[in-house]
C-alpha cells in the first residue's frame, strides 16, 4: 500500500484536459483549437511551477495525435497512439529540459530531430521546459527553426519566467498564462486522490497541505504522499501539522481572542507556547500578519474573493473577522509590518515580538476601542464610579498648574509615599518575566476584564500597588483618581531616569514636557508639543509602554496625552541670514578672517 502513496504525483497525473486541476478557461481554449483544427506551430506556456504546464503540453501532444479524439477535444486514451503516449514510448513527443541542457549543442541535437518526420501519427511535438534558461547562442540557433518549422512540428515552450523570454521568441508563439491553482481546487483534487487510495482525510488537513503547496499541484501531491505515509491511511489535522511542522492556526485564533479582550498575559503565553514548539519568531510574526490580513479581507463580502481558501475556512474567518472593527486590522497589520521590518535589526527579538503583542492587545483598549462588538467604544462613555475614599479626599481633577498642588495632596498620598515606585524599576529592564511573575488577584482580574486590558498590563507590572488598591479596583470599573500636572512632570522625569540609554527618547522627553491640554471634557488629557515629525514618531512608539505605566501610578485610566508638532518652532525663518552667519563665524574664527579678506557682505 505504501508504494501507492509514493507515486501520487505520477499516478494522478492528468491524462485528459478535463482532469487537469484548475486552468479551466485555458484548457477549454486549447481543446477548442484542437477540435477546430486551428493549431499554431509554437506555443508558450507561462506560469509558476507545478501548475500543469508540462501536463497540458503532454495532453496536447497526445490529443493532436489521437486517432479518435472526442468532440470536446480530449484524447480517447485507447487508440495505439494514445497508449504509446500513456506508456511513455511515443516517438512523437520529445522533451528538453533547458535548465540542464542549455548549450548550442543541445539545441542542435533538437533541431536535427525536427527534420525527422513522424513515422506514426501526424505531429511531432517538441517541449522545451524552462526555455528562458537557454544560452544566448542557443536561443539564436533555435530561432531559425522556430521561424520555419516543418508542417508536422509543434513547439511547446514552457517557462516560469516569462519576462526573460526575448521578444523575437514571444512574437512567434501563442501565449498561454497558467494561473496558480486555488486552495479549494487543490483540496478537491487531494480529496479525490484520497478516496481513490482508500485513505480518510480531514478537510482541514488537506487545507494545510494545500497551503503548504503554495499553488503547485505537484507539490501538493508529494506532500500528501509524505503525510499519508506517516499517518497510516488516516490523515488528521493534528498529524498533518505535526508531520509538516506547520504552526497550528489555533494559536492565531487564541491570540485574536487575547487582542479582543486586551489580555496581554494570554497573548504572551501563546507566544511562549509557539516558541517552545520550535517555531521561529520571525516566521510567527509573518504568519500572524497573514492571519490578520486574511481575517480583514474575509470580514467584508466585497473583499472575500481575495481570500484563497476553502469555503468552510472562508465562512469561519468571516465570522471571526466580524468580531473586530476594520480599523483594528489596519492598525494591527501596520504594527506587524513594523515588527517584520525591525526584526533583523532587533538585538532582542523575543522582546520585539512581545512588545508587538502588547501593542496589539492595547488596540482594543478604551483609547482605541476597535473591538467589533462595540464594547470597547461603550467603555469610553462609562462614567466611572470613583472609589469612595478618593472622592472624599480628592478634589476634582486639577488641570491648572498653580493651585493644584496643595488641593490634590491627599490623593497623592499613596503614590508619593513610595520613594521609588516599582513602575520605574519595571521599566528599567522591561522583561516579560515581570509580566508573568505576578498572578493578579481576583479583584484586579475583574478590573482587567472590565477595562479591556490596559489595566491588566499595569497590574501585572506592579502587583504590590494592585493589592493596595484592590478594594478600589473592585469597587470601580475604572480608576479615576485626581492628579496634578506636577505629578505628571515628576513621572515624566522618572521615566527618563529609568531609560538612561534611550538617548534620543530622553532628549526628546527632556525638551518637550507634557502639559494639560485644557480640554474641559477631558481634564486628564495632556499634550506634548514637539518640533518635528521624527519626535512624534519616537514618542508614539514609546506611548504604548509609557501610557499604561503613567495610568497605573496616577491611578487614573483616563490619563492620556496627544503629541503635536509646533509648526512655528520648525519653521525655516526662525533664523535670519545674519543669525546664521554669526553662528558660523562663532563656530569657525577663520571664516571671519576670510570674510574680512575678501570684503564679503550679506546681500
Ligand atoms: Zn487516442
GROMACS .gro file of N, CA and C in nm, residues 136-206:
model
  213
  136UNK      N    1   2.228   3.250  -2.481
  136UNK     CA    2   2.201   3.342  -2.592
  136UNK      C    3   2.230   3.274  -2.726
  137UNK      N    4   2.342   3.205  -2.732
  137UNK     CA    5   2.380   3.137  -2.856
  137UNK      C    6   2.278   3.028  -2.892
  138UNK      N    7   2.232   2.958  -2.788
  138UNK     CA    8   2.133   2.852  -2.811
  138UNK      C    9   2.002   2.911  -2.861
  139UNK      N   10   1.965   3.024  -2.800
  139UNK     CA   11   1.845   3.095  -2.844
  139UNK      C   12   1.854   3.126  -2.993
  140UNK      N   13   1.967   3.183  -3.032
  140UNK     CA   14   1.986   3.223  -3.171
  140UNK      C   15   1.979   3.103  -3.265
  141UNK      N   16   2.042   2.994  -3.222
  141UNK     CA   17   2.042   2.874  -3.304
  141UNK      C   18   1.901   2.819  -3.321
  142UNK      N   19   1.821   2.839  -3.216
  142UNK     CA   20   1.686   2.784  -3.216
  142UNK      C   21   1.590   2.869  -3.299
  143UNK      N   22   1.620   3.000  -3.304
  143UNK     CA   23   1.527   3.094  -3.366
  143UNK      C   24   1.492   3.059  -3.508
  144UNK      N   25   1.592   3.016  -3.584
  144UNK     CA   26   1.571   2.985  -3.726
  144UNK      C   27   1.469   2.872  -3.742
  145UNK      N   28   1.488   2.768  -3.660
  145UNK     CA   29   1.395   2.655  -3.666
  145UNK      C   30   1.255   2.697  -3.624
  146UNK      N   31   1.250   2.782  -3.525
  146UNK     CA   32   1.120   2.826  -3.474
  146UNK      C   33   1.044   2.908  -3.579
  147UNK      N   34   1.123   2.981  -3.661
  147UNK     CA   35   1.059   3.065  -3.763
  147UNK      C   36   0.995   2.981  -3.874
  148UNK      N   37   1.065   2.875  -3.916
  148UNK     CA   38   1.013   2.797  -4.029
  148UNK      C   39   1.018   2.648  -3.997
  149UNK      N   40   0.935   2.602  -3.906
  149UNK     CA   41   0.940   2.459  -3.875
  149UNK      C   42   0.867   2.379  -3.982
  150UNK      N   43   0.902   2.250  -3.998
  150UNK     CA   44   0.825   2.166  -4.089
  150UNK      C   45   0.679   2.161  -4.043
  151UNK      N   46   0.587   2.129  -4.136
  151UNK     CA   47   0.444   2.136  -4.105
  151UNK      C   48   0.403   2.037  -3.997
  152UNK      N   49   0.479   1.931  -3.979
  152UNK     CA   50   0.442   1.828  -3.881
  152UNK      C   51   0.496   1.857  -3.741
  153UNK      N   52   0.558   1.973  -3.724
  153UNK     CA   53   0.620   2.003  -3.594
  153UNK      C   54   0.540   2.107  -3.515
  154UNK      N   55   0.521   2.079  -3.387
  154UNK     CA   56   0.465   2.179  -3.295
  154UNK      C   57   0.563   2.197  -3.179
  155UNK      N   58   0.598   2.321  -3.153
  155UNK     CA   59   0.683   2.351  -3.037
  155UNK      C   60   0.595   2.396  -2.921
  156UNK      N   61   0.624   2.341  -2.805
  156UNK     CA   62   0.561   2.394  -2.684
  156UNK      C   63   0.673   2.435  -2.590
  157UNK      N   64   0.687   2.566  -2.574
  157UNK     CA   65   0.789   2.618  -2.484
  157UNK      C   66   0.723   2.648  -2.351
  158UNK      N   67   0.791   2.613  -2.243
  158UNK     CA   68   0.734   2.639  -2.111
  158UNK      C   69   0.832   2.719  -2.028
  159UNK      N   70   0.780   2.811  -1.949
  159UNK     CA   71   0.869   2.892  -1.866
  159UNK      C   72   0.800   2.937  -1.739
  160UNK      N   73   0.879   2.948  -1.635
  160UNK     CA   74   0.828   3.006  -1.511
  160UNK      C   75   0.857   3.156  -1.508
  161UNK      N   76   0.942   3.201  -1.603
  161UNK     CA   77   0.981   3.342  -1.601
  161UNK      C   78   0.965   3.404  -1.738
  162UNK      N   79   0.842   3.442  -1.764
  162UNK     CA   80   0.805   3.494  -1.895
  162UNK      C   81   0.886   3.618  -1.933
  163UNK      N   82   0.915   3.700  -1.832
  163UNK     CA   83   0.985   3.827  -1.861
  163UNK      C   84   1.126   3.805  -1.915
  164UNK      N   85   1.177   3.682  -1.902
  164UNK     CA   86   1.312   3.656  -1.951
  164UNK      C   87   1.313   3.607  -2.095
  165UNK      N   88   1.194   3.591  -2.153
  165UNK     CA   89   1.186   3.543  -2.291
  165UNK      C   90   1.204   3.662  -2.385
  166UNK      N   91   1.295   3.648  -2.480
  166UNK     CA   92   1.321   3.760  -2.569
  166UNK      C   93   1.203   3.782  -2.665
  167UNK      N   94   1.182   3.907  -2.706
  167UNK     CA   95   1.065   3.941  -2.788
  167UNK      C   96   1.056   3.861  -2.918
  168UNK      N   97   1.171   3.829  -2.976
  168UNK     CA   98   1.167   3.754  -3.102
  168UNK      C   99   1.103   3.617  -3.084
  169UNK      N  100   1.118   3.559  -2.966
  169UNK     CA  101   1.052   3.431  -2.937
  169UNK      C  102   0.904   3.455  -2.907
  170UNK      N  103   0.879   3.554  -2.819
  170UNK     CA  104   0.741   3.583  -2.779
  170UNK      C  105   0.652   3.606  -2.900
  171UNK      N  106   0.705   3.681  -2.997
  171UNK     CA  107   0.621   3.721  -3.110
  171UNK      C  108   0.589   3.603  -3.202
  172UNK      N  109   0.661   3.493  -3.186
  172UNK     CA  110   0.637   3.378  -3.272
  172UNK      C  111   0.553   3.269  -3.205
  173UNK      N  112   0.508   3.296  -3.086
  173UNK     CA  113   0.434   3.194  -3.010
  173UNK      C  114   0.294   3.239  -2.975
  174UNK      N  115   0.204   3.141  -2.963
  174UNK     CA  116   0.077   3.169  -2.897
  174UNK      C  117   0.101   3.153  -2.748
  175UNK      N  118   0.060   3.254  -2.674
  175UNK     CA  119   0.097   3.255  -2.532
  175UNK      C  120  -0.020   3.216  -2.443
  176UNK      N  121   0.006   3.125  -2.352
  176UNK     CA  122  -0.095   3.082  -2.254
  176UNK      C  123  -0.041   3.106  -2.113
  177UNK      N  124  -0.114   3.183  -2.037
  177UNK     CA  125  -0.072   3.211  -1.899
  177UNK      C  126  -0.148   3.120  -1.803
  178UNK      N  127  -0.074   3.036  -1.734
  178UNK     CA  128  -0.134   2.944  -1.636
  178UNK      C  129  -0.146   3.015  -1.502
  179UNK      N  130  -0.264   3.005  -1.441
  179UNK     CA  131  -0.281   3.069  -1.310
  179UNK      C  132  -0.240   2.972  -1.200
  180UNK      N  133  -0.214   3.031  -1.084
  180UNK     CA  134  -0.188   2.947  -0.967
  180UNK      C  135  -0.315   2.867  -0.938
  181UNK      N  136  -0.297   2.747  -0.887
  181UNK     CA  137  -0.414   2.665  -0.857
  181UNK      C  138  -0.468   2.707  -0.720
  182UNK      N  139  -0.599   2.726  -0.712
  182UNK     CA  140  -0.654   2.775  -0.586
  182UNK      C  141  -0.651   2.665  -0.480
  183UNK      N  142  -0.653   2.710  -0.356
  183UNK     CA  143  -0.654   2.617  -0.243
  183UNK      C  144  -0.772   2.521  -0.256
  184UNK      N  145  -0.888   2.577  -0.289
  184UNK     CA  146  -1.009   2.492  -0.297
  184UNK      C  147  -0.992   2.384  -0.403
  185UNK      N  148  -0.934   2.419  -0.519
  185UNK     CA  149  -0.913   2.320  -0.625
  185UNK      C  150  -0.815   2.212  -0.580
  186UNK      N  151  -0.710   2.254  -0.511
  186UNK     CA  152  -0.612   2.156  -0.464
  186UNK      C  153  -0.677   2.061  -0.363
  187UNK      N  154  -0.754   2.118  -0.271
  187UNK     CA  155  -0.820   2.034  -0.170
  187UNK      C  156  -0.912   1.933  -0.238
  188UNK      N  157  -0.991   1.981  -0.334
  188UNK     CA  158  -1.083   1.890  -0.403
  188UNK      C  159  -1.008   1.776  -0.469
  189UNK      N  160  -0.897   1.810  -0.532
  189UNK     CA  161  -0.821   1.705  -0.601
  189UNK      C  162  -0.758   1.607  -0.502
  190UNK      N  163  -0.706   1.660  -0.393
  190UNK     CA  164  -0.647   1.571  -0.292
  190UNK      C  165  -0.755   1.480  -0.233
  191UNK      N  166  -0.872   1.537  -0.215
  191UNK     CA  167  -0.983   1.457  -0.163
  191UNK      C  168  -1.013   1.341  -0.259
  192UNK      N  169  -1.008   1.372  -0.387
  192UNK     CA  170  -1.032   1.271  -0.489
  192UNK      C  171  -0.924   1.162  -0.482
  193UNK      N  172  -0.799   1.205  -0.476
  193UNK     CA  173  -0.689   1.109  -0.469
  193UNK      C  174  -0.703   1.022  -0.344
  194UNK      N  175  -0.737   1.087  -0.232
  194UNK     CA  176  -0.751   1.013  -0.106
  194UNK      C  177  -0.859   0.905  -0.120
  195UNK      N  178  -0.972   0.944  -0.179
  195UNK     CA  179  -1.081   0.847  -0.191
  195UNK      C  180  -1.040   0.732  -0.283
  196UNK      N  181  -0.965   0.763  -0.389
  196UNK     CA  182  -0.917   0.658  -0.480
  196UNK      C  183  -0.821   0.564  -0.409
  197UNK      N  184  -0.746   0.618  -0.315
  197UNK     CA  185  -0.645   0.538  -0.245
  197UNK      C  186  -0.700   0.472  -0.119
  198UNK      N  187  -0.828   0.494  -0.089
  198UNK     CA  188  -0.886   0.436   0.032
  198UNK      C  189  -0.829   0.500   0.158
  199UNK      N  190  -0.795   0.628   0.149
  199UNK     CA  191  -0.741   0.699   0.265
  199UNK      C  192  -0.847   0.795   0.316
  200UNK      N  193  -0.866   0.803   0.447
  200UNK     CA  194  -0.955   0.905   0.500
  200UNK      C  195  -0.871   1.029   0.532
  201UNK      N  196  -0.927   1.142   0.500
  201UNK     CA  197  -0.850   1.265   0.522
  201UNK      C  198  -0.944   1.376   0.567
  202UNK      N  199  -0.907   1.442   0.677
  202UNK     CA  200  -0.986   1.557   0.722
  202UNK      C  201  -0.961   1.673   0.626
  203UNK      N  202  -1.069   1.745   0.597
  203UNK     CA  203  -1.056   1.855   0.504
  203UNK      C  204  -0.959   1.962   0.557
  204UNK      N  205  -0.963   1.982   0.687
  204UNK     CA  206  -0.871   2.079   0.748
  204UNK      C  207  -0.726   2.039   0.724
  205UNK      N  208  -0.702   1.908   0.724
  205UNK     CA  209  -0.567   1.858   0.700
  205UNK      C  210  -0.526   1.886   0.556
  206UNK      N  211  -0.618   1.861   0.463
  206UNK     CA  212  -0.589   1.885   0.322
  206UNK      C  213  -0.569   2.035   0.297
   0.00000   0.00000   0.00000
